[in-house]
Amino acid sequence: MSSLVPTAIPLNMIKPSVPYEATVLANIDIAPDCPDDVRHIDLDLGDSGLKYMEGQSIGIIAPGLDAAGKPHRLRLYSIASPRGGDAGDDKTIGLCIKRTIYTDDAGNEVRGVCSNHTNDLAPGDKVKICGPIGKHFLMPADATTPMLMIATGTGIAPFRGFLRQRARLPKDQRGPAFLVFGVRHSSALLYDQELRELLTDDGCAYLTAVSAEQKNAAGGRMYVGDRLPELQDAIWQLLAERNIMVYQCGLKGMEQGVEASIQAMAEHHGWDWAELRAALVAEKRWLVDTY
Ligand SMILES: Cc1cc2nc3c(=O)[nH]c(=O)nc-3n(C[C@H](O)[C@H](O)[C@H](O)COP(=O)(O)OP(=O)(O)OC[C@H]3O[C@@H](n4cnc5c(N)ncnc54)[C@H](O)[C@@H]3O)c2cc1C
Ligand SMILES: NC(=O)c1ccc[n+]([C@@H]2O[C@H](COP(=O)([O-])OP(=O)(O)OC[C@H]3O[C@@H](n4cnc5c(N)ncnc54)[C@H](OP(=O)(O)O)[C@@H]3O)[C@@H](O)[C@H]2O)c1
């Protein structure tokens, strides 16, 4: 049985008080037909020595001062590349960042501090980073463990890392992977082509819930939880045997629909969902990173 978890999980190697100035290698608009501006940003880690695992986050500190005259607080971004970076040479890190822009109650356009800094960066520019941060949203120690990954929007970031890491393993050493990805418009299906290619093994599945273009069975907007019944035959037994990792990343609101759907699955099979859920949580098989 192969193990994916290193003996030590890298953590807070670069402190926010002494951030590292990484260099932007690429800043790619990965949803060009979508009204939202979402970028895949690759950074050169230079001589930082930074190591990370898929599922961890990185801190970014925007330049300038906040309204109180203090340095901006750091913002967290999920790492979108596998450990060692896309090339596996420990030299890069990939992020997936949506530009925050909204209209406040007075009708003024407000631009989020950090995401407007990152998404305007050009190759060669510097960006202050720290981390890595977080150690609870990691891939299973045994890579043959099935994974159910549920994402909304930029919550797809860690799963790109997971699936790229999984693809590095020989076929007989990786378990089945199921991905359910929810976005508003099909133009916002981030990394769609590569996710499809990463999920071609027999028994794997990639489902999308496009809320503004598809309807659920009740005629409402199609959300990730509405897609889960389609996986029932593939995942129920794994859930019942507690032989699967369930990951949710993205909007906080997604949790309720996801849970209702899995609860219905359990009850359909005559199981007490509260008990099964408690066991999944206790065994760290039910992992949530939502905001
Ligand atoms: C663990 C973690 C991982 C994350 N990973 C990612 C990631 O991979 N990609 C990503 O893009 N983001 C991610 N985020 C979110 C990210 O940290 C920032 O919060 C986000 O980019 C906004 O930061 P900002 O500086 O641009 O905006 P800020 O200047 O911080 O402004 C954002 C604030 O504006 C307000 N606001 C925003 N939208 C509205 C609205 N529509 N109406 C009213 N008020 C509003 C809210 O108060 C919000 O807190 C993650 C967050 C966490 C905690
Ligand atoms: N590690 C982390 O914690 C992490 C990592 C990355 C991102 N994030 C967070 O994830 C969020 C993603 O935001 P985004 O702007 O990319 O997403 P978004 O585009 O606003 O939404 C993505 C999809 O989720 C749907 N949705 C809305 N409410 C839902 C609900 N209750 N249940 C299920 N689906 C729902 C949306 O549908 P409608 O809009 O059509 O209703 C849309 O289809 C941000 O808050 C970001 O900070 C967290």
Coordinates of C-alpha atoms and ligand atoms in Angstrom, one line a residue:
M1 CA 0.0 0.0 0.0
S2 CA 1.5 3.3 -1.0
S3 CA 1.4 6.4 1.3
L4 CA 0.9 9.9 -0.1
V5 CA 1.5 11.7 3.2
P6 CA 5.1 12.7 3.9
T7 CA 6.5 12.2 7.3
A8 CA 6.1 15.9 8.0
I9 CA 3.5 18.2 6.5
P10 CA 5.2 21.6 5.6
L11 CA 3.6 24.4 7.6
N12 CA 4.1 28.1 8.0
M13 CA 7.6 27.9 6.5
I14 CA 7.4 31.5 5.4
K15 CA 6.0 33.8 8.1
P16 CA 3.7 36.7 7.3
S17 CA 6.0 39.1 9.1
V18 CA 8.8 38.2 6.7
P19 CA 7.0 37.3 3.5
Y20 CA 8.8 36.0 0.4
E21 CA 8.7 38.0 -2.8
A22 CA 7.7 35.5 -5.4
T23 CA 7.9 36.3 -9.1
V24 CA 4.9 36.0 -11.4
L25 CA 5.6 33.5 -14.2
A26 CA 2.1 33.5 -15.8
N27 CA -1.3 35.1 -15.2
I28 CA -3.8 33.4 -17.4
D29 CA -7.5 34.3 -17.8
I30 CA -9.0 30.8 -17.5
A31 CA -12.6 31.9 -18.0
P32 CA -12.3 34.4 -20.9
D33 CA -16.0 34.2 -21.8
C34 CA -17.3 34.6 -18.3
P35 CA -18.2 37.9 -16.8
D36 CA -16.1 37.1 -13.7
D37 CA -12.4 37.6 -14.0
V38 CA -10.7 34.3 -12.8
R39 CA -7.0 33.8 -13.2
H40 CA -4.6 30.9 -13.0
I41 CA -1.4 32.4 -11.6
D42 CA 1.9 30.6 -11.5
L43 CA 4.6 31.9 -9.2
D44 CA 8.3 31.2 -9.3
L45 CA 9.4 30.2 -5.7
G46 CA 13.0 31.1 -6.4
D47 CA 15.3 30.4 -3.4
S48 CA 12.4 30.5 -0.9
G49 CA 12.7 26.8 -0.1
L50 CA 8.9 26.7 0.1
K51 CA 7.3 23.2 0.1
Y52 CA 3.6 22.5 0.2
M53 CA 0.9 19.9 -0.1
E54 CA -2.2 19.9 -2.2
G55 CA -5.1 21.2 -0.1
Q56 CA -3.0 23.7 1.8
S57 CA -3.3 27.5 1.2
I58 CA -0.9 30.3 0.7
G59 CA -1.1 33.7 2.2
I60 CA -0.7 36.8 0.0
I61 CA -0.1 40.3 1.3
A62 CA -1.2 43.1 -1.0
P63 CA 1.1 46.2 -1.2
G64 CA 0.1 49.4 0.4
L65 CA -1.8 50.3 3.6
D66 CA -5.3 49.7 4.8
A67 CA -7.7 52.5 5.9
A68 CA -6.1 52.4 9.3
G69 CA -2.7 53.0 7.9
K70 CA -1.5 49.5 8.6
P71 CA -0.2 46.9 6.1
H72 CA -3.0 44.9 4.5
R73 CA -3.9 41.7 6.3
L74 CA -3.0 38.6 4.4
R75 CA -5.6 36.9 2.2
L76 CA -5.6 33.1 1.9
Y77 CA -5.7 31.3 -1.5
S78 CA -6.0 27.5 -2.0
I79 CA -3.0 26.0 -3.7
A80 CA -4.1 24.8 -7.2
S81 CA -0.9 22.8 -8.1
P82 CA 0.3 19.4 -6.8
R83 CA 3.1 19.1 -4.3
G84 CA 6.4 20.1 -5.9
G85 CA 4.5 22.2 -8.5
D86 CA 3.1 21.3 -11.9
A87 CA 6.6 20.2 -13.1
G88 CA 7.5 18.5 -9.8
D89 CA 10.7 20.5 -9.4
D90 CA 9.8 22.4 -6.2
K91 CA 10.1 25.7 -8.1
T92 CA 6.6 26.9 -8.7
I93 CA 3.1 27.2 -7.2
G94 CA -0.2 27.7 -8.9
L95 CA -3.2 29.6 -7.7
C96 CA -6.7 30.2 -9.0
I97 CA -8.1 33.6 -8.0
K98 CA -11.4 35.3 -8.8
R99 CA -11.4 39.1 -8.8
T100 CA -13.7 40.5 -6.1
I101 CA -15.8 43.4 -7.4
Y102 CA -19.2 44.3 -6.1
T103 CA -21.5 47.3 -5.8
D104 CA -22.1 48.5 -2.2
D105 CA -25.4 49.7 -0.7
A106 CA -24.6 53.3 -1.9
G107 CA -24.2 52.1 -5.5
N108 CA -20.4 52.5 -5.5
E109 CA -18.2 49.9 -7.1
V110 CA -15.9 48.2 -4.5
R111 CA -12.8 46.4 -5.6
G112 CA -11.4 43.7 -3.3
V113 CA -7.8 44.7 -2.2
C114 CA -5.9 41.5 -2.8
S115 CA -7.6 39.8 -5.7
N116 CA -7.5 43.0 -7.7
H117 CA -3.7 43.2 -7.0
T118 CA -3.1 39.6 -8.0
N119 CA -5.3 39.5 -11.1
D120 CA -3.5 42.6 -12.5
L121 CA -0.1 41.2 -12.0
A122 CA 2.1 40.7 -15.1
P123 CA 4.9 38.1 -15.7
G124 CA 8.0 39.4 -13.9
D125 CA 6.1 41.3 -11.2
K126 CA 6.7 40.4 -7.5
V127 CA 4.1 39.3 -5.0
K128 CA 4.5 38.8 -1.3
I129 CA 3.6 35.3 -0.1
C130 CA 3.7 33.3 3.1
G131 CA 2.8 29.8 4.2
P132 CA 1.9 27.1 3.5
I133 CA -1.2 27.2 5.8
G134 CA -3.6 24.5 6.9
K135 CA -3.2 20.8 7.4
H136 CA -6.7 19.3 7.6
F137 CA -7.7 19.3 3.9
L138 CA -5.2 16.8 2.6
M139 CA -5.3 13.8 0.2
P140 CA -5.7 10.4 1.8
A141 CA -2.6 8.7 3.2
D142 CA -3.4 5.6 1.2
A143 CA -3.8 6.7 -2.5
T144 CA -6.1 3.8 -3.3
T145 CA -8.8 5.4 -1.1
P146 CA -11.6 6.7 -3.2
M147 CA -12.2 10.4 -3.2
L148 CA -15.4 12.3 -3.7
M149 CA -14.6 16.0 -4.4
I150 CA -17.3 18.6 -4.5
A151 CA -16.5 22.2 -5.5
T152 CA -18.2 25.5 -6.2
G153 CA -16.4 28.2 -8.2
T154 CA -12.8 28.8 -7.2
G155 CA -13.2 26.0 -4.7
I156 CA -12.0 23.8 -7.6
A157 CA -8.4 24.9 -6.9
P158 CA -7.4 22.2 -4.4
F159 CA -8.9 19.5 -6.5
R160 CA -6.8 20.4 -9.5
G161 CA -3.8 19.8 -7.2
F162 CA -5.3 16.5 -5.9
L163 CA -6.0 15.2 -9.4
R164 CA -2.6 16.2 -10.8
Q165 CA -0.9 14.5 -7.9
R166 CA -3.1 11.4 -8.3
A167 CA -2.2 11.2 -12.0
R168 CA 1.5 10.9 -11.1
L169 CA 0.8 7.5 -9.6
P170 CA 0.7 4.2 -11.5
K171 CA -2.9 3.3 -12.4
D172 CA -3.0 0.3 -10.0
Q173 CA -2.0 2.5 -7.1
R174 CA -4.7 5.1 -7.3
G175 CA -8.3 4.8 -6.2
P176 CA -11.4 6.0 -8.0
A177 CA -12.0 9.8 -8.0
F178 CA -15.4 11.5 -8.4
L179 CA -15.7 15.2 -9.0
V180 CA -18.8 17.3 -8.8
F181 CA -18.2 20.9 -9.9
G182 CA -20.8 23.7 -9.6
V183 CA -20.6 27.0 -11.4
R184 CA -23.1 29.6 -12.6
H185 CA -22.4 29.5 -16.3
S186 CA -20.7 26.9 -18.4
S187 CA -18.1 29.6 -19.4
A188 CA -17.0 29.4 -15.7
L189 CA -16.1 25.7 -15.8
L190 CA -12.5 26.4 -14.7
Y191 CA -9.9 23.9 -15.9
D192 CA -12.7 21.9 -17.6
Q193 CA -10.6 20.2 -20.3
E194 CA -7.8 19.2 -18.0
L195 CA -10.2 17.9 -15.3
R196 CA -11.9 15.7 -17.9
E197 CA -8.5 14.3 -18.9
L198 CA -7.6 13.7 -15.3
L199 CA -10.8 11.7 -14.7
T200 CA -10.7 9.2 -17.5
D201 CA -9.9 6.1 -15.5
D202 CA -12.6 3.4 -15.3
G203 CA -14.9 4.1 -12.4
C204 CA -14.1 7.8 -12.1
A205 CA -16.7 10.5 -12.8
Y206 CA -16.8 14.2 -13.5
L207 CA -20.2 15.9 -13.1
T208 CA -21.0 19.6 -13.5
A209 CA -23.9 21.6 -12.0
V210 CA -24.4 24.8 -14.0
S211 CA -26.8 26.7 -11.9
A212 CA -28.0 29.4 -14.4
E213 CA -28.3 27.0 -17.3
Q214 CA -29.6 23.8 -15.9
K215 CA -32.6 22.9 -13.7
N216 CA -32.8 20.4 -10.9
A217 CA -35.6 17.8 -10.7
A218 CA -37.8 20.3 -8.8
G219 CA -37.3 23.0 -11.5
G220 CA -34.9 25.1 -9.4
R221 CA -31.3 26.0 -10.1
M222 CA -28.9 23.1 -10.5
Y223 CA -26.5 22.9 -7.6
V224 CA -23.8 20.4 -6.7
G225 CA -26.1 18.6 -4.2
D226 CA -28.6 18.0 -7.0
R227 CA -26.0 16.0 -9.0
L228 CA -25.0 13.7 -6.2
P229 CA -27.9 11.2 -6.7
E230 CA -26.3 10.4 -10.1
L231 CA -23.3 9.0 -8.2
Q232 CA -25.4 6.9 -5.8
D233 CA -24.6 3.5 -7.4
A234 CA -20.9 4.4 -7.4
I235 CA -20.5 5.9 -4.0
W236 CA -23.1 4.5 -1.6
Q237 CA -21.3 1.3 -0.8
L238 CA -18.1 3.2 -0.3
L239 CA -19.8 5.6 2.1
A240 CA -21.5 2.8 4.0
E241 CA -18.2 1.0 4.4
R242 CA -16.5 4.3 5.3
N243 CA -13.9 3.6 2.6
I244 CA -14.1 7.1 0.9
M245 CA -12.9 10.6 1.5
V246 CA -15.5 13.3 1.0
Y247 CA -14.2 16.8 0.3
Q248 CA -16.2 20.1 -0.1
C249 CA -14.6 23.3 -1.1
G250 CA -16.1 26.7 -2.1
L251 CA -19.1 28.5 -0.9
K252 CA -20.3 27.9 2.6
G253 CA -23.9 27.6 1.3
M254 CA -23.1 24.4 -0.6
E255 CA -22.8 22.3 2.5
Q256 CA -26.5 22.1 3.3
G257 CA -27.5 20.8 -0.2
V258 CA -24.6 18.3 -0.3
E259 CA -25.5 16.9 3.1
A260 CA -29.2 16.7 2.4
S261 CA -28.4 14.7 -0.8
I262 CA -26.1 12.3 1.0
Q263 CA -28.6 12.0 3.9
A264 CA -31.3 11.0 1.5
M265 CA -29.0 8.4 0.0
A266 CA -28.3 6.9 3.5
E267 CA -32.0 6.9 4.4
H268 CA -32.9 5.3 1.1
H269 CA -30.6 2.4 2.2
G270 CA -32.1 2.3 5.7
W271 CA -29.1 3.9 7.4
D272 CA -29.0 6.4 10.3
W273 CA -27.3 9.4 8.7
A274 CA -26.4 11.1 11.9
E275 CA -24.5 8.1 13.0
L276 CA -22.8 7.5 9.7
R277 CA -21.9 11.2 9.4
A278 CA -20.4 11.3 13.0
A279 CA -18.2 8.3 12.1
L280 CA -17.1 9.9 8.8
V281 CA -16.2 13.1 10.7
A282 CA -14.4 11.2 13.5
E283 CA -12.3 9.3 10.9
K284 CA -11.5 12.6 9.1
R285 CA -13.2 11.3 6.0
W286 CA -15.7 14.3 5.8
L287 CA -13.6 17.4 5.1
V288 CA -14.9 20.8 4.5
D289 CA -13.1 24.0 3.4
T290 CA -15.8 26.5 2.7
Y291 CA -16.3 30.3 3.3
Ligands
LIG1 C1 -8.9 29.0 3.2 C2 -9.3 30.0 2.1 C3 -9.0 29.7 0.8 C4 -9.4 30.6 -0.2 N1 -9.1 30.3 -1.5 C5 -9.4 31.1 -2.5 C6 -9.1 30.7 -3.8 O1 -8.5 29.7 -4.1 N2 -9.4 31.6 -4.8 C7 -10.1 32.8 -4.5 O2 -10.4 33.5 -5.4 N3 -10.4 33.1 -3.2 C8 -10.1 32.3 -2.2 N4 -10.4 32.7 -0.9 C9 -10.9 34.0 -0.7 C10 -9.8 35.0 -0.5 O3 -9.1 34.8 0.7 C11 -10.3 36.5 -0.4 O4 -11.2 36.6 0.6 C12 -10.9 37.0 -1.7 O5 -9.9 37.0 -2.7 C13 -11.3 38.5 -1.5 O6 -10.2 39.2 -1.0 P1 -9.9 40.7 -1.5 O7 -8.8 41.3 -0.8 O8 -9.9 40.8 -3.0 O9 -11.3 41.4 -1.1 P2 -11.5 42.3 0.2 O10 -10.8 43.6 0.1 O11 -11.0 41.5 1.4 O12 -13.0 42.4 0.2 C14 -13.8 41.3 0.3 C15 -14.9 41.7 1.3 O13 -15.8 42.5 0.6 C16 -17.1 42.2 1.0 N5 -17.8 41.7 -0.2 C17 -17.4 40.9 -1.2 N6 -18.3 40.7 -2.1 C18 -19.4 41.4 -1.7 C19 -20.7 41.5 -2.2 N7 -21.1 40.9 -3.3 N8 -21.6 42.3 -1.5 C20 -21.2 42.9 -0.3 N9 -20.0 42.8 0.2 C21 -19.1 42.0 -0.5 C22 -17.0 41.1 2.0 O14 -17.0 41.8 3.3 C23 -15.7 40.5 1.8 O15 -15.1 40.0 3.0 C24 -10.1 31.8 0.1 C25 -10.4 32.1 1.4 C26 -10.0 31.2 2.4 C27 -10.4 31.6 3.8
LIG2 N1 -10.2 26.7 0.7 C1 -11.3 27.4 0.7 O1 -12.0 27.5 1.6 C2 -11.7 28.1 -0.6 C3 -11.0 27.9 -1.7 C4 -11.4 28.6 -2.9 C5 -12.5 29.4 -2.8 N2 -13.1 29.6 -1.6 C6 -14.3 30.4 -1.6 O2 -15.2 29.8 -2.4 C7 -16.1 30.7 -2.9 C8 -16.3 30.6 -4.4 O3 -16.8 31.7 -4.9 P1 -17.1 31.9 -6.4 O4 -17.3 33.4 -6.5 O5 -16.0 31.3 -7.3 O6 -18.4 31.1 -6.6 P2 -19.7 31.5 -7.4 O7 -19.3 31.7 -8.8 O8 -20.4 32.7 -6.7 O9 -20.6 30.3 -7.2 C9 -20.3 29.0 -7.8 C10 -21.6 28.2 -7.9 O10 -22.1 27.9 -6.6 C11 -23.5 28.1 -6.7 N3 -24.1 28.2 -5.4 C12 -24.5 29.3 -4.7 N4 -25.1 29.0 -3.6 C13 -25.1 27.7 -3.5 C14 -25.6 26.8 -2.5 N5 -26.3 27.2 -1.4 N6 -25.4 25.5 -2.7 C15 -24.8 25.0 -3.8 N7 -24.3 25.8 -4.8 C16 -24.5 27.2 -4.6 C17 -23.6 29.3 -7.5 O11 -25.0 29.3 -8.0 P3 -25.8 30.7 -8.2 O12 -24.9 31.8 -8.0 O13 -26.4 30.6 -9.5 O14 -26.9 30.7 -7.1 C18 -22.7 28.9 -8.6 O15 -23.3 28.0 -9.5 C19 -15.6 32.1 -2.5 O16 -16.4 32.5 -1.3 C20 -14.2 31.8 -2.1 O17 -13.7 32.6 -1.1 C21 -12.8 28.9 -0.5

